[in-house]
Tab-separated table of C-alpha atoms in Angstrom:
chain	number	residue	atom	x	y	z
A	1	MET	CA	-26.353	8.635	-19.022
A	2	ALA	CA	-24.113	7.789	-21.774
A	3	ALA	CA	-23.049	11.411	-22.145
A	4	CYS	CA	-22.553	11.809	-18.336
A	5	THR	CA	-20.252	8.488	-17.968
A	6	GLY	CA	-18.144	9.707	-21.041
A	7	LEU	CA	-17.833	13.403	-19.982
A	8	ILE	CA	-16.846	12.299	-16.437
A	9	VAL	CA	-14.683	9.467	-17.022
A	10	ALA	CA	-12.781	11.489	-19.049
A	11	ASN	CA	-11.297	13.285	-16.088
A	12	LEU	CA	-9.137	9.849	-15.640
A	13	TYR	CA	-7.494	10.496	-19.101
A	14	TYR	CA	-6.740	14.160	-19.584
A	15	CYS	CA	-3.443	14.005	-17.971
A	16	GLN	CA	-1.992	11.286	-20.130
A	17	PRO	CA	-0.986	13.269	-23.204
A	18	LEU	CA	0.145	16.079	-20.950
A	19	ILE	CA	3.032	14.241	-19.084
A	20	VAL	CA	5.766	15.820	-21.314
A	21	LEU	CA	4.306	19.327	-20.753
A	22	ILE	CA	3.732	18.707	-17.045
A	23	ALA	CA	7.444	17.337	-16.721
A	24	SER	CA	8.849	20.401	-18.463
A	25	GLU	CA	7.201	22.908	-15.981
A	26	PHE	CA	8.189	21.109	-12.874
A	27	LYS	CA	11.328	20.218	-14.096
A	28	ILE	CA	11.142	16.716	-13.708
A	29	PRO	CA	11.795	13.406	-15.834
A	30	ASP	CA	8.928	12.312	-18.261
A	31	ALA	CA	8.721	8.960	-16.435
A	32	ASN	CA	8.395	10.758	-13.232
A	33	ALA	CA	5.626	12.866	-14.156
A	34	GLY	CA	3.825	9.864	-15.516
A	35	THR	CA	3.208	8.712	-11.854
A	36	ILE	CA	-0.040	10.960	-12.074
A	37	THR	CA	-1.518	8.602	-14.486
A	38	TYR	CA	-1.445	5.512	-11.912
A	39	LEU	CA	-2.188	7.863	-8.890
A	40	THR	CA	-5.508	8.927	-10.861
A	41	GLN	CA	-6.123	5.149	-11.513
A	42	ALA	CA	-5.453	3.871	-7.924
A	43	GLY	CA	-7.754	6.987	-6.689
A	44	TYR	CA	-10.439	5.472	-8.953
A	45	ALA	CA	-10.322	2.341	-7.450
A	46	ILE	CA	-10.116	3.650	-4.121
A	47	GLY	CA	-13.409	5.374	-4.662
A	48	LEU	CA	-14.754	2.301	-6.312
A	49	PHE	CA	-14.279	0.057	-3.351
A	50	PHE	CA	-15.462	2.609	-0.526
A	51	MET	CA	-17.968	4.834	-2.317
A	52	VAL	CA	-19.490	2.874	-4.896
A	53	PRO	CA	-21.062	0.466	-2.565
A	54	LEU	CA	-23.208	3.180	-0.815
A	55	GLY	CA	-25.387	3.270	-4.159
A	56	ASP	CA	-27.120	-0.037	-2.661
A	57	LYS	CA	-27.749	2.036	0.836
A	58	ILE	CA	-28.349	5.707	-0.088
A	59	GLU	CA	-30.515	7.370	-2.602
A	60	ARG	CA	-28.567	7.059	-6.075
A	61	LYS	CA	-29.144	10.289	-7.474
A	62	LYS	CA	-28.100	11.904	-4.470
A	63	GLN	CA	-24.899	10.525	-4.405
A	64	ILE	CA	-24.190	10.972	-8.117
A	65	LEU	CA	-24.652	14.834	-7.258
A	66	ILE	CA	-22.623	14.910	-4.430
A	67	THR	CA	-19.757	13.088	-6.113
A	68	THR	CA	-19.852	15.000	-9.576
A	69	PHE	CA	-19.632	18.362	-7.465
A	70	ALA	CA	-16.537	16.988	-5.482
A	71	SER	CA	-15.007	16.267	-8.767
A	72	VAL	CA	-15.116	19.886	-9.608
A	73	ILE	CA	-13.444	20.720	-6.801
A	74	ALA	CA	-10.508	18.050	-7.534
A	75	LEU	CA	-10.310	19.532	-11.002
A	76	ILE	CA	-9.572	23.145	-9.960
A	77	ILE	CA	-7.086	21.953	-7.244
A	78	ALA	CA	-5.229	20.172	-10.020
A	79	ALA	CA	-5.662	23.662	-12.253
A	80	THR	CA	-4.039	25.785	-9.429
A	81	ALA	CA	-1.245	23.455	-8.355
A	82	GLN	CA	1.829	25.198	-7.798
A	83	SER	CA	4.052	22.150	-6.654
A	84	PHE	CA	4.209	18.418	-8.378
A	85	PHE	CA	3.225	17.126	-5.176
A	86	VAL	CA	-0.170	19.177	-4.968
A	87	LEU	CA	-0.833	17.647	-8.562
A	88	GLN	CA	-0.139	14.113	-7.490
A	89	ALA	CA	-2.489	14.711	-4.594
A	90	ALA	CA	-4.838	16.349	-6.871
A	91	SER	CA	-4.866	13.407	-9.462
A	92	LEU	CA	-5.628	10.921	-6.579
A	93	LEU	CA	-8.690	13.124	-5.773
A	94	ILE	CA	-9.707	13.501	-9.296
A	95	GLY	CA	-9.663	9.500	-9.429
A	96	ILE	CA	-11.612	9.054	-6.174
A	97	THR	CA	-14.311	11.415	-7.447
A	98	SER	CA	-14.913	10.449	-10.916
A	99	ILE	CA	-16.391	7.246	-9.936
A	100	VAL	CA	-19.708	8.527	-11.225
A	101	PRO	CA	-20.128	6.258	-14.195
A	102	GLN	CA	-20.169	3.321	-12.061
A	103	LEU	CA	-22.738	4.820	-10.183
A	104	ILE	CA	-24.585	5.452	-13.246
A	105	LEU	CA	-24.270	1.643	-14.741
A	106	PRO	CA	-26.064	0.051	-11.885
A	107	LEU	CA	-28.945	2.757	-12.002
A	108	ALA	CA	-29.333	1.979	-15.719
A	109	ALA	CA	-29.276	-1.833	-14.972
A	110	SER	CA	-32.014	-1.265	-12.286
A	111	LEU	CA	-34.238	0.611	-14.730
A	112	THR	CA	-34.027	-2.087	-17.319
A	113	VAL	CA	-35.735	-5.244	-18.021
A	114	PRO	CA	-33.490	-8.279	-18.468
A	115	GLU	CA	-33.563	-9.165	-21.782
A	116	GLN	CA	-32.414	-5.697	-22.994
A	117	ARG	CA	-29.716	-5.131	-20.075
A	118	GLY	CA	-26.783	-6.048	-22.049
A	119	LYS	CA	-27.989	-3.921	-24.954
A	120	VAL	CA	-28.523	-0.833	-22.748
A	121	VAL	CA	-25.032	-1.568	-20.495
A	122	GLY	CA	-23.306	-1.619	-23.929
A	123	THR	CA	-24.719	1.640	-25.174
A	124	ILE	CA	-23.999	3.544	-22.045
A	125	MET	CA	-20.234	1.822	-22.155
A	126	SER	CA	-20.155	3.551	-25.723
A	127	GLY	CA	-20.242	6.682	-24.114
A	128	LEU	CA	-17.768	5.837	-21.493
A	129	LEU	CA	-15.243	4.258	-23.852
A	130	LEU	CA	-15.543	7.216	-26.031
A	131	GLY	CA	-15.046	9.454	-23.016
A	132	ILE	CA	-11.820	7.391	-22.005
A	133	LEU	CA	-10.475	7.290	-25.970
A	134	LEU	CA	-11.493	10.912	-26.879
A	135	SER	CA	-10.267	12.837	-23.871
A	136	ARG	CA	-6.870	12.253	-24.890
A	137	THR	CA	-7.427	13.803	-28.194
A	138	LEU	CA	-9.119	16.918	-26.522
A	139	SER	CA	-6.475	16.984	-23.965
A	140	GLY	CA	-3.604	16.649	-26.615
A	141	PHE	CA	-4.827	19.800	-28.581
A	142	ILE	CA	-5.836	22.011	-25.322
A	143	GLY	CA	-2.580	21.413	-23.680
A	144	GLU	CA	-0.387	22.145	-26.852
A	145	LEU	CA	-2.188	25.307	-27.815
A	146	PHE	CA	-3.055	26.600	-24.054
A	147	GLY	CA	-1.060	24.708	-21.396
A	148	TRP	CA	-1.761	21.729	-19.559
A	149	ARG	CA	-3.390	23.839	-16.682
A	150	SER	CA	-6.551	24.955	-19.205
A	151	MET	CA	-7.542	21.383	-19.722
A	152	PHE	CA	-8.310	21.018	-15.732
A	153	TRP	CA	-10.041	24.333	-16.030
A	154	ILE	CA	-12.226	23.212	-19.042
A	155	ALA	CA	-12.711	19.746	-17.440
A	156	ALA	CA	-13.968	21.555	-13.975
A	157	GLY	CA	-16.594	23.473	-16.334
A	158	ILE	CA	-17.704	20.340	-17.818
A	159	CYS	CA	-18.349	18.540	-14.577
A	160	LEU	CA	-20.269	21.647	-13.385
A	161	LEU	CA	-22.540	21.519	-16.365
A	162	ILE	CA	-23.307	17.903	-15.868
A	163	PHE	CA	-24.034	18.384	-12.180
A	164	PHE	CA	-27.147	20.433	-13.432
A	165	ALA	CA	-27.887	18.004	-16.044
A	166	ILE	CA	-28.091	15.264	-13.756
A	167	GLN	CA	-30.090	17.315	-11.281
A	168	ASN	CA	-32.769	18.072	-13.885
A	169	ARG	CA	-32.643	14.695	-15.937
A	170	PHE	CA	-32.060	11.639	-13.602
A	171	PRO	CA	-34.680	9.631	-11.851
A	172	VAL	CA	-34.758	9.245	-8.085
A	173	ASN	CA	-33.946	5.704	-7.292
A	174	LYS	CA	-34.511	4.009	-3.870
A	175	PRO	CA	-31.817	1.564	-2.559
A	176	GLN	CA	-32.785	-1.859	-0.995
A	177	PHE	CA	-29.787	-2.504	1.577
A	178	LYS	CA	-30.833	-1.884	5.224
A	179	GLY	CA	-27.590	-2.521	7.024
A	180	SER	CA	-24.788	-0.398	8.193
A	181	TYR	CA	-21.897	0.888	6.214
A	182	GLY	CA	-19.407	-1.473	7.850
A	183	GLN	CA	-21.691	-4.543	6.818
A	184	LEU	CA	-22.157	-3.097	3.318
A	185	ILE	CA	-18.190	-3.173	3.059
A	186	GLN	CA	-18.097	-6.669	4.904
A	187	SER	CA	-20.636	-7.740	2.336
A	188	LEU	CA	-18.096	-7.291	-0.633
A	189	PHE	CA	-15.951	-9.815	0.752
A	190	THR	CA	-18.962	-12.334	1.130
A	191	LEU	CA	-19.797	-11.613	-2.788
A	192	ILE	CA	-15.996	-12.430	-3.951
A	193	LYS	CA	-16.216	-15.513	-1.522
A	194	THR	CA	-19.844	-16.897	-2.935
A	195	GLN	CA	-19.618	-15.600	-6.526
A	196	PRO	CA	-17.209	-17.715	-8.835
A	197	VAL	CA	-18.442	-15.859	-11.900
A	198	LEU	CA	-17.614	-12.728	-10.137
A	199	ARG	CA	-14.158	-13.777	-9.433
A	200	GLU	CA	-13.315	-15.097	-12.750
A	201	ALA	CA	-14.656	-11.935	-14.389
A	202	THR	CA	-12.888	-9.704	-12.146
A	203	LEU	CA	-9.444	-11.547	-12.593
A	204	ILE	CA	-9.493	-11.870	-16.430
A	205	ASN	CA	-10.569	-7.772	-16.298
A	206	ILE	CA	-7.407	-7.040	-14.039
A	207	PHE	CA	-5.219	-8.758	-16.544
A	208	CYS	CA	-6.681	-7.015	-19.421
A	209	PHE	CA	-6.862	-3.677	-17.880
A	210	GLY	CA	-3.271	-4.029	-16.880
A	211	GLN	CA	-2.312	-4.394	-20.661
A	212	PHE	CA	-4.499	-1.016	-21.146
A	213	GLY	CA	-3.067	0.928	-18.781
A	214	ALA	CA	0.558	-0.058	-19.483
A	215	PHE	CA	-0.086	0.687	-23.149
A	216	TRP	CA	-1.324	4.394	-23.118
A	217	THR	CA	1.051	5.324	-20.331
A	218	THR	CA	3.972	4.428	-22.178
A	219	MET	CA	2.849	5.290	-26.001
A	220	VAL	CA	3.135	9.100	-24.810
A	221	LEU	CA	6.811	8.363	-24.142
A	222	LEU	CA	7.309	6.243	-27.405
A	223	LEU	CA	5.819	9.010	-29.487
A	224	SER	CA	7.362	11.899	-27.799
A	225	ASP	CA	10.780	10.605	-28.356
A	226	LYS	CA	12.812	9.456	-31.717
A	227	PRO	CA	12.005	8.981	-34.560
A	228	PHE	CA	8.531	10.437	-34.018
A	229	TYR	CA	8.997	13.469	-31.775
A	230	PHE	CA	5.172	14.343	-31.762
A	231	ASN	CA	3.693	16.856	-29.688
A	232	SER	CA	0.622	16.626	-27.258
A	233	ALA	CA	-1.648	17.333	-29.815
A	234	THR	CA	-0.596	14.801	-32.277
A	235	ILE	CA	-0.211	11.998	-29.609
A	236	GLY	CA	-3.924	12.845	-28.385
A	237	LEU	CA	-5.028	12.072	-32.214
A	238	PHE	CA	-4.279	8.358	-31.533
A	239	GLY	CA	-7.457	8.765	-29.070
A	240	ILE	CA	-9.732	9.177	-32.248
A	241	VAL	CA	-8.234	5.778	-33.496
A	242	GLY	CA	-8.934	3.947	-30.300
A	243	ALA	CA	-12.745	5.579	-30.220
A	244	SER	CA	-13.374	3.222	-33.337
A	245	GLY	CA	-13.579	0.497	-30.903
A	246	ALA	CA	-16.381	2.054	-28.923
A	247	LEU	CA	-18.694	1.292	-31.933
A	248	ALA	CA	-18.462	-2.250	-30.955
A	249	ALA	CA	-19.830	-1.730	-27.539
A	250	PRO	CA	-23.560	-2.149	-28.691
A	251	LEU	CA	-22.750	-5.011	-30.761
A	252	VAL	CA	-21.191	-7.035	-27.912
A	253	GLY	CA	-23.806	-6.060	-25.502
A	254	ARG	CA	-26.786	-7.677	-27.587
A	255	PHE	CA	-24.510	-10.521	-28.483
A	256	GLY	CA	-24.543	-11.014	-24.500
A	257	ASP	CA	-28.161	-10.525	-24.384
A	258	LYS	CA	-28.287	-13.762	-26.563
A	259	GLY	CA	-26.339	-15.665	-23.820
A	260	ASN	CA	-22.991	-15.733	-25.696
A	261	SER	CA	-21.333	-13.471	-23.257
A	262	ARG	CA	-18.250	-15.931	-22.463
A	263	ILE	CA	-17.598	-16.513	-26.059
A	264	ALA	CA	-16.837	-12.861	-26.817
A	265	ILE	CA	-14.438	-12.440	-23.580
A	266	GLY	CA	-12.226	-15.123	-25.347
A	267	TYR	CA	-12.281	-13.475	-28.559
A	268	GLY	CA	-11.343	-10.089	-26.840
A	269	CYS	CA	-8.354	-11.727	-24.828
A	270	LEU	CA	-7.008	-13.304	-28.040
A	271	LEU	CA	-7.306	-9.712	-29.713
A	272	LEU	CA	-5.335	-8.215	-27.134
A	273	LEU	CA	-2.468	-10.523	-27.500
A	274	ILE	CA	-2.566	-10.039	-31.508
A	275	SER	CA	-2.261	-6.336	-30.340
A	276	PHE	CA	0.871	-6.711	-28.550
A	277	ILE	CA	2.377	-8.685	-30.969
A	278	VAL	CA	1.567	-6.039	-33.676
A	279	TYR	CA	3.017	-3.279	-31.246
A	280	TYR	CA	6.044	-5.188	-30.818
A	281	PHE	CA	6.995	-4.864	-34.416
A	282	SER	CA	5.751	-1.101	-34.873
A	283	ALA	CA	8.281	0.837	-32.597
A	284	GLU	CA	8.906	2.714	-36.041
A	285	SER	CA	5.636	2.292	-37.316
A	286	VAL	CA	2.605	4.617	-37.213
A	287	ILE	CA	0.432	2.546	-39.118
A	288	GLY	CA	1.177	-0.639	-37.024
A	289	ILE	CA	0.381	1.335	-33.866
A	290	ILE	CA	-2.958	2.288	-35.369
A	291	ILE	CA	-3.792	-1.340	-36.200
A	292	GLY	CA	-3.048	-2.329	-32.756
A	293	ILE	CA	-4.925	0.163	-31.102
A	294	VAL	CA	-8.092	-0.933	-33.147
A	295	LEU	CA	-7.592	-4.434	-32.101
A	296	MET	CA	-6.739	-3.679	-28.645
A	297	ASP	CA	-9.925	-1.394	-28.432
A	298	PHE	CA	-11.777	-4.207	-29.448
A	299	GLY	CA	-10.664	-6.550	-27.534
A	300	ILE	CA	-10.916	-4.785	-24.458
A	301	GLN	CA	-14.552	-3.992	-25.109
A	302	SER	CA	-15.422	-7.589	-25.735
A	303	VAL	CA	-14.042	-8.513	-22.399
A	304	HIS	CA	-15.097	-5.794	-20.481
A	305	ILE	CA	-18.736	-5.341	-21.487
A	306	SER	CA	-19.368	-9.015	-21.619
A	307	ASN	CA	-18.083	-9.558	-18.047
A	308	GLN	CA	-19.948	-6.666	-16.846
A	309	THR	CA	-23.205	-7.894	-18.293
A	310	ARG	CA	-22.149	-11.347	-16.442
A	311	VAL	CA	-21.582	-9.864	-13.006
A	312	TYR	CA	-24.887	-7.452	-13.456
A	313	SER	CA	-26.953	-10.572	-13.966
A	314	LEU	CA	-25.940	-12.253	-10.599
A	315	LEU	CA	-27.949	-10.415	-7.790
A	316	PRO	CA	-29.881	-7.492	-8.644
A	317	GLU	CA	-30.320	-6.149	-5.256
A	318	ALA	CA	-26.295	-6.148	-4.796
A	319	ARG	CA	-25.620	-4.403	-8.009
A	320	ASN	CA	-23.599	-1.591	-6.770
A	321	ARG	CA	-21.598	-3.873	-4.858
A	322	LEU	CA	-20.951	-6.605	-7.552
A	323	ASN	CA	-19.918	-3.394	-9.596
A	324	THR	CA	-17.493	-2.016	-6.646
A	325	VAL	CA	-15.910	-5.383	-6.686
A	326	PHE	CA	-15.644	-5.797	-10.222
A	327	MET	CA	-14.568	-2.107	-11.128
A	328	SER	CA	-12.319	-1.460	-8.349
A	329	PHE	CA	-10.133	-4.421	-8.978
A	330	SER	CA	-10.176	-3.773	-12.718
A	331	PHE	CA	-9.000	-0.263	-12.076
A	332	LEU	CA	-6.428	-1.425	-9.664
A	333	GLY	CA	-5.227	-3.542	-12.576
A	334	THR	CA	-5.157	-0.294	-14.901
A	335	ALA	CA	-3.014	1.506	-12.135
A	336	ALA	CA	-0.909	-1.211	-11.594
A	337	GLY	CA	-0.419	-1.864	-15.570
A	338	SER	CA	0.443	1.892	-15.860
A	339	ALA	CA	3.178	1.268	-13.153
A	340	TYR	CA	4.263	-1.826	-14.717
A	341	GLY	CA	4.521	-0.430	-18.224
A	342	LEU	CA	6.685	2.528	-16.642
A	343	LEU	CA	8.936	-0.044	-14.894
A	344	LEU	CA	9.220	-2.042	-18.147
A	345	TRP	CA	10.277	1.420	-20.504
A	346	LYS	CA	12.811	1.918	-17.898
A	347	LEU	CA	14.116	-1.514	-18.047
A	348	GLY	CA	14.019	-2.244	-22.044
A	349	GLY	CA	11.929	0.724	-23.631
A	350	TRP	CA	9.002	-0.160	-26.094
A	351	HIS	CA	9.874	-3.954	-26.627
A	352	ALA	CA	9.885	-4.552	-23.017
A	353	VAL	CA	6.693	-3.033	-22.784
A	354	THR	CA	5.014	-5.356	-25.258
A	355	ILE	CA	6.512	-8.444	-24.359
A	356	GLY	CA	5.566	-7.782	-20.710
A	357	CYS	CA	1.857	-6.963	-21.745
A	358	ALA	CA	1.639	-10.058	-23.963
A	359	VAL	CA	2.316	-12.059	-20.854
A	360	LEU	CA	-0.321	-10.396	-19.498
A	361	ALA	CA	-2.525	-11.433	-22.351
A	362	LEU	CA	-1.477	-14.983	-21.812
A	363	PHE	CA	-2.362	-14.654	-18.256
A	364	SER	CA	-6.033	-13.725	-19.047
A	365	LEU	CA	-6.428	-16.325	-21.791
A	366	LEU	CA	-5.099	-19.055	-19.087
A	367	VAL	CA	-7.854	-17.871	-16.428
A	368	TYR	CA	-10.453	-18.345	-19.164
A	369	GLY	CA	-9.087	-21.491	-20.049
A	370	LEU	CA	-8.789	-22.911	-16.686
A	371	THR	CA	-12.180	-21.568	-15.688
A	372	TYR	CA	-14.194	-22.839	-18.644
A	373	LYS	CA	-17.095	-25.109	-18.122
A	374	PRO	CA	-18.584	-27.187	-21.290
A	375	ASN	CA	-22.031	-26.296	-22.066
A	376	SER	CA	-22.301	-23.076	-20.067
A	377	LYS	CA	-22.780	-19.446	-21.345
A	378	LYS	CA	-22.292	-17.944	-18.438
């Protein structure tokens, strides 16, 4: 499950180191080419909201297989796109069909005893986060050596192999929801209204994922320009640095199993703020950017895994729908963060991006502080 989540979620991030190459082929500005990054994230949020809830209504393995095959088709459309508009549409479809990790996580949670749920979620999240971070490294090298289209062809082949792996290895898992699809979607808003922990966790994640999206989108623009002038392969190497943060995922999960999830969230939000202070002073420093990436990824892992463990503990019969609310709004935060980062880049370059993201970090800490309840670990 960890391998599948990592290999499929990577589809969302292959495009990031390729922005400059894509801009060159279609003869458009780099910042315009960057729109495919937030279209992909927006597609992911759409898929999360409208498709993930079905995991509480239809058999989960069947849904995972259908969605994985659809992802193969979307990636082939991207690989063969003859206009930037078609590539934008394909990017949206890639996002919509790459929701499989968020179908796998509730399935794993339903198969796990409560006292080990945080550890299991953390382990699978390690695979997912390694996929997110190492996808940039792989994409950068493939793009530099064989062109950006080759990456999408390779991704389509990977997803096809995953399709057969899931078919052979995953268990059948029956849903519990008996109502209509309309009632299923309506119940999402009921969950938002009645679950304060869900609202708090989701709002904090929106601000934190916004920082994540803004950084990884604009970092490509920073490193491809003076004084660095790095190519896509070199830029992709920074994903390896971020992968170090994935090592923290199981540790954070175990911390949550001991009832300390909320403490980890506070520290994570603080690490994100510190990372952007480091970035501010690192516009011409590779070492500073590397330190910032490590701090940021440890922070985002602490926040996300701890929040996800808290959300899964609320209503076992509604895990897919809880995950839908939590993750769809989180990735809307990523999409908005990418667009926000590009806007800040146009307005004031790297320093504007870092200041803007530090403001988002302060907002996350504000929400954390305002929702604090003494003697509560939830």
